[in-house]
Amino acid sequence: NAGVTQTPKFQVLKTGQSMTLQCAQDMNHNSMYWYRQDPGMGLRLIYYSASEGTTDKGEVPNGYNVSRLNKREFSLRLESAAPSQTSVYFCASSEGIFRGGETQYFGPGTRLLVL
Amino acid sequence: AQSVTQPDIHITVSEGASLELRCNYSYGATPYLFWYVQSPGQGLQLLLKYFSGDTLVQGIKGFEAEFKRSQSSFNLRKPSVHWSDAAEYFCAVGAGGNEKLTFGTGTRLTIIP
């Protein structure tokens, strides 16, 4: 099994450009998440999807949109990139049965530089 | 809302020495506690987790952690580190009834020969 895959691995954007980060999981998980990782800040939740057809804001949603395309795929879109969005983005998934505290499985990350 | 503090930003230990990484949490009820490891350029991998029961939890790669409710702590330990343990370590806390985790800011571990 591939687990959680993310594309692209690296991306350089100019301020104002848009792009979509793709994430897919093959573990039949219900819940999926997007995080950003910045030095000294740990991981911060951008958006999550508890189940297919639902999405909710996390801690830092401004400037982002998400789409839960189907049970496998969860994309993150930057409509107008800003230098403050330079970061490493991680997608994760979990089985999602609302008991809380489930293991999240992470993708390898996308490194984004906004000039 | 839950929160996690990892007071050590960077720790350096000698290969073969013991290791303890600190984690303190804030949450009103019994939390779900996790330790994840991130090798350079990689995603996060689960080392171990605590839900309930025995407060000493064993994980992969020879790591263990102890939940101490009185101290609101969940420190990670390893008796003898290997050069391959050099990585960043994240403590995380989850609450019952939802899937979200709150991560600490991480501790970077350097191993010297």
Short mmCIF file of C-alpha atoms in Angstrom, two decimals:
data_model
loop_
_atom_site.label_atom_id
_atom_site.label_comp_id
_atom_site.label_asym_id
_atom_site.label_seq_id
_atom_site.Cartn_x
_atom_site.Cartn_y
_atom_site.Cartn_z
CA ASN A 1 0.00 0.00 0.00
CA ALA A 2 1.16 3.51 -0.79
CA GLY A 3 -0.53 5.01 2.30
CA VAL A 4 -0.86 8.79 1.91
CA THR A 5 0.55 10.36 -1.24
CA GLN A 6 0.99 14.05 -2.01
CA THR A 7 1.74 15.93 -5.20
CA PRO A 8 3.76 17.89 -6.01
CA LYS A 9 6.83 17.41 -3.79
CA PHE A 10 8.16 20.91 -4.44
CA GLN A 11 6.64 24.04 -5.90
CA VAL A 12 7.75 27.62 -6.41
CA LEU A 13 5.05 30.23 -6.96
CA LYS A 14 5.00 33.95 -7.51
CA THR A 15 2.83 36.12 -5.29
CA GLY A 16 -0.74 36.07 -6.57
CA GLN A 17 -0.51 32.79 -8.43
CA SER A 18 -2.85 29.94 -7.59
CA MET A 19 -2.21 26.25 -7.17
CA THR A 20 -3.77 23.08 -5.83
CA LEU A 21 -2.02 20.55 -3.63
CA GLN A 22 -3.26 17.04 -4.12
CA CYS A 23 -3.56 14.31 -1.50
CA ALA A 24 -4.79 10.75 -1.79
CA GLN A 25 -4.97 7.83 0.63
CA ASP A 26 -5.56 4.16 -0.06
CA MET A 27 -6.38 3.01 3.47
CA ASN A 28 -10.16 3.52 3.18
CA HIS A 29 -9.97 6.18 5.88
CA ASN A 30 -12.88 8.47 6.55
CA SER A 31 -11.02 11.50 7.94
CA MET A 32 -8.40 13.60 6.19
CA TYR A 33 -6.41 16.65 7.24
CA TRP A 34 -4.20 19.41 5.89
CA TYR A 35 -1.43 20.86 8.09
CA ARG A 36 1.28 23.40 7.56
CA GLN A 37 4.65 23.16 9.28
CA ASP A 38 6.74 26.24 9.97
CA PRO A 39 9.99 26.49 11.97
CA GLY A 40 9.28 26.79 15.68
CA MET A 41 5.53 26.48 15.17
CA GLY A 42 5.02 22.74 14.99
CA LEU A 43 2.13 21.53 12.85
CA ARG A 44 -0.95 23.66 12.56
CA LEU A 45 -4.24 22.37 11.20
CA ILE A 46 -5.53 24.24 8.17
CA TYR A 47 -8.66 22.27 7.27
CA TYR A 48 -9.97 18.82 7.90
CA SER A 49 -12.65 16.54 6.58
CA ALA A 50 -14.19 14.22 9.15
CA SER A 51 -15.98 12.23 6.46
CA GLU A 52 -16.68 12.32 2.75
CA GLY A 53 -18.80 15.34 1.92
CA THR A 54 -17.82 17.43 4.95
CA THR A 55 -15.04 19.93 5.56
CA ASP A 56 -14.25 22.15 8.52
CA LYS A 57 -11.82 24.91 9.32
CA GLY A 58 -8.85 24.26 11.52
CA GLU A 59 -6.56 26.68 13.31
CA VAL A 60 -5.22 28.60 10.27
CA PRO A 61 -7.72 28.43 7.36
CA ASN A 62 -7.35 31.96 5.95
CA GLY A 63 -6.12 32.02 2.36
CA TYR A 64 -6.95 28.37 1.71
CA ASN A 65 -9.83 26.32 0.37
CA VAL A 66 -10.30 22.57 0.33
CA SER A 67 -12.26 19.99 -1.59
CA ARG A 68 -13.04 16.45 -0.48
CA LEU A 69 -13.34 15.05 -3.97
CA ASN A 70 -14.24 11.54 -2.83
CA LYS A 71 -13.31 9.26 0.04
CA ARG A 72 -9.72 8.91 -1.22
CA GLU A 73 -8.83 12.46 -2.22
CA PHE A 74 -8.58 15.75 -0.36
CA SER A 75 -7.13 18.78 -2.13
CA LEU A 76 -5.89 22.12 -0.78
CA ARG A 77 -6.11 25.23 -2.95
CA LEU A 78 -4.29 28.52 -2.65
CA GLU A 79 -6.27 31.02 -4.72
CA SER A 80 -3.78 33.88 -4.50
CA ALA A 81 -0.51 32.82 -2.97
CA ALA A 82 1.30 35.09 -0.51
CA PRO A 83 4.87 34.87 0.83
CA SER A 84 3.38 34.06 4.26
CA GLN A 85 2.16 30.79 2.78
CA THR A 86 5.72 29.59 2.21
CA SER A 87 5.73 26.41 4.26
CA VAL A 88 5.78 22.64 4.21
CA TYR A 89 2.30 21.20 3.80
CA PHE A 90 1.34 17.79 5.10
CA CYS A 91 -1.73 15.77 4.39
CA ALA A 92 -2.84 13.10 6.86
CA SER A 93 -5.65 10.62 7.24
CA SER A 94 -7.22 8.58 10.01
CA GLU A 95 -9.85 5.90 10.21
CA GLY A 96 -12.28 8.44 11.60
CA ILE A 97 -14.83 6.78 13.81
CA PHE A 98 -15.29 9.69 16.19
CA ARG A 99 -13.86 8.02 19.25
CA GLY A 100 -11.09 10.53 19.32
CA GLY A 101 -7.38 10.07 19.54
CA GLU A 102 -6.93 7.95 16.45
CA THR A 103 -3.59 7.54 14.79
CA GLN A 104 -3.08 9.91 11.91
CA TYR A 105 -0.99 8.74 8.95
CA PHE A 106 1.03 11.39 7.18
CA GLY A 107 2.13 11.95 3.63
CA PRO A 108 5.70 12.97 2.73
CA GLY A 109 4.86 16.66 2.44
CA THR A 110 4.89 19.40 -0.20
CA ARG A 111 7.48 22.15 0.08
CA LEU A 112 6.08 25.43 -1.18
CA LEU A 113 8.02 28.63 -1.75
CA VAL A 114 6.11 31.79 -2.59
CA LEU A 115 8.27 34.61 -3.96
CA ALA B 1 -9.20 23.47 24.22
CA GLN B 2 -6.17 21.26 24.57
CA SER B 3 -2.58 22.42 24.27
CA VAL B 4 0.88 20.88 24.29
CA THR B 5 4.22 22.29 25.39
CA GLN B 6 7.59 20.86 24.45
CA PRO B 7 10.01 22.97 26.45
CA ASP B 8 13.20 21.80 24.73
CA ILE B 9 13.71 23.12 21.20
CA HIS B 10 16.95 21.23 20.61
CA ILE B 11 18.70 18.44 22.50
CA THR B 12 22.11 16.92 21.80
CA VAL B 13 23.09 13.54 23.21
CA SER B 14 25.95 11.15 22.64
CA GLU B 15 25.36 7.90 20.85
CA GLY B 16 24.65 5.21 23.44
CA ALA B 17 23.46 7.68 26.05
CA SER B 18 19.96 7.73 27.47
CA LEU B 19 17.35 10.18 26.26
CA GLU B 20 14.33 11.90 27.74
CA LEU B 21 12.20 14.35 25.78
CA ARG B 22 9.67 16.38 27.73
CA CYS B 23 6.03 16.97 26.92
CA ASN B 24 3.43 18.75 29.02
CA TYR B 25 -0.20 18.95 28.06
CA SER B 26 -3.27 20.88 29.09
CA TYR B 27 -6.67 19.25 28.86
CA GLY B 28 -9.59 18.98 31.24
CA ALA B 29 -10.23 15.27 30.97
CA THR B 30 -8.08 12.23 30.29
CA PRO B 31 -6.28 13.00 27.05
CA TYR B 32 -5.16 10.85 24.18
CA LEU B 33 -1.39 11.38 23.90
CA PHE B 34 0.96 10.68 21.03
CA TRP B 35 4.61 10.90 20.09
CA TYR B 36 5.50 11.23 16.41
CA VAL B 37 8.96 11.31 14.82
CA GLN B 38 9.95 13.17 11.68
CA SER B 39 13.18 12.27 9.92
CA PRO B 40 14.72 14.97 7.74
CA GLY B 41 12.67 15.60 4.61
CA GLN B 42 10.03 13.05 5.62
CA GLY B 43 6.50 12.98 6.94
CA LEU B 44 5.59 12.11 10.51
CA GLN B 45 5.55 8.56 11.81
CA LEU B 46 3.81 7.40 14.98
CA LEU B 47 6.17 6.20 17.72
CA LEU B 48 3.59 5.41 20.41
CA LYS B 49 0.30 6.51 21.89
CA TYR B 50 -1.54 6.47 25.21
CA PHE B 51 -5.28 6.03 25.56
CA SER B 52 -5.90 4.54 28.98
CA GLY B 53 -4.72 1.80 31.29
CA ASP B 54 -1.05 1.17 31.89
CA THR B 55 0.68 4.53 32.14
CA LEU B 56 3.96 3.21 30.68
CA VAL B 57 3.59 2.79 26.95
CA GLN B 58 6.00 0.94 24.68
CA GLY B 59 6.53 2.05 21.12
CA ILE B 60 8.56 1.28 18.06
CA LYS B 61 12.34 1.64 17.77
CA GLY B 62 12.86 0.99 21.50
CA PHE B 63 11.05 4.11 22.71
CA GLU B 64 8.73 4.31 25.69
CA ALA B 65 6.71 7.08 27.33
CA GLU B 66 5.11 7.50 30.72
CA PHE B 67 1.84 9.28 31.36
CA LYS B 68 1.86 11.16 34.65
CA ARG B 69 -1.52 12.73 35.34
CA SER B 70 -0.31 14.60 38.45
CA GLN B 71 2.35 16.37 36.39
CA SER B 72 0.34 16.64 33.14
CA SER B 73 3.30 15.09 31.39
CA PHE B 74 4.00 12.44 28.79
CA ASN B 75 7.79 12.25 28.49
CA LEU B 76 9.49 10.12 25.87
CA ARG B 77 12.47 7.98 26.84
CA LYS B 78 15.01 5.68 25.27
CA PRO B 79 17.75 3.93 27.26
CA SER B 80 20.41 4.06 24.56
CA VAL B 81 20.17 6.24 21.45
CA HIS B 82 21.48 5.35 18.01
CA TRP B 83 22.70 7.75 15.34
CA SER B 84 19.57 6.91 13.34
CA ASP B 85 17.42 8.45 16.10
CA ALA B 86 18.47 11.93 14.99
CA ALA B 87 15.17 13.54 13.98
CA GLU B 88 12.49 15.92 15.16
CA TYR B 89 10.04 14.63 17.73
CA PHE B 90 6.51 15.90 18.20
CA CYS B 91 4.17 15.35 21.10
CA ALA B 92 0.45 15.62 20.34
CA VAL B 93 -2.78 15.55 22.31
CA GLY B 94 -6.26 14.55 21.21
CA ALA B 95 -9.64 14.83 22.86
CA GLY B 96 -12.45 12.36 22.98
CA GLY B 97 -15.24 12.68 20.46
CA ASN B 98 -13.34 14.26 17.60
CA GLU B 99 -10.44 13.44 15.37
CA LYS B 100 -8.30 16.51 15.70
CA LEU B 101 -4.83 16.50 17.23
CA THR B 102 -2.94 19.43 18.69
CA PHE B 103 0.80 19.24 18.17
CA GLY B 104 3.64 20.69 20.17
CA THR B 105 6.34 22.76 18.51
CA GLY B 106 8.77 19.85 18.38
CA THR B 107 12.18 18.93 19.80
CA ARG B 108 15.07 18.46 17.42
CA LEU B 109 17.42 15.66 18.50
CA THR B 110 21.06 15.64 17.46
CA ILE B 111 23.26 12.61 18.11
CA ILE B 112 27.02 13.03 18.44
CA PRO B 113 29.50 10.17 18.11
#
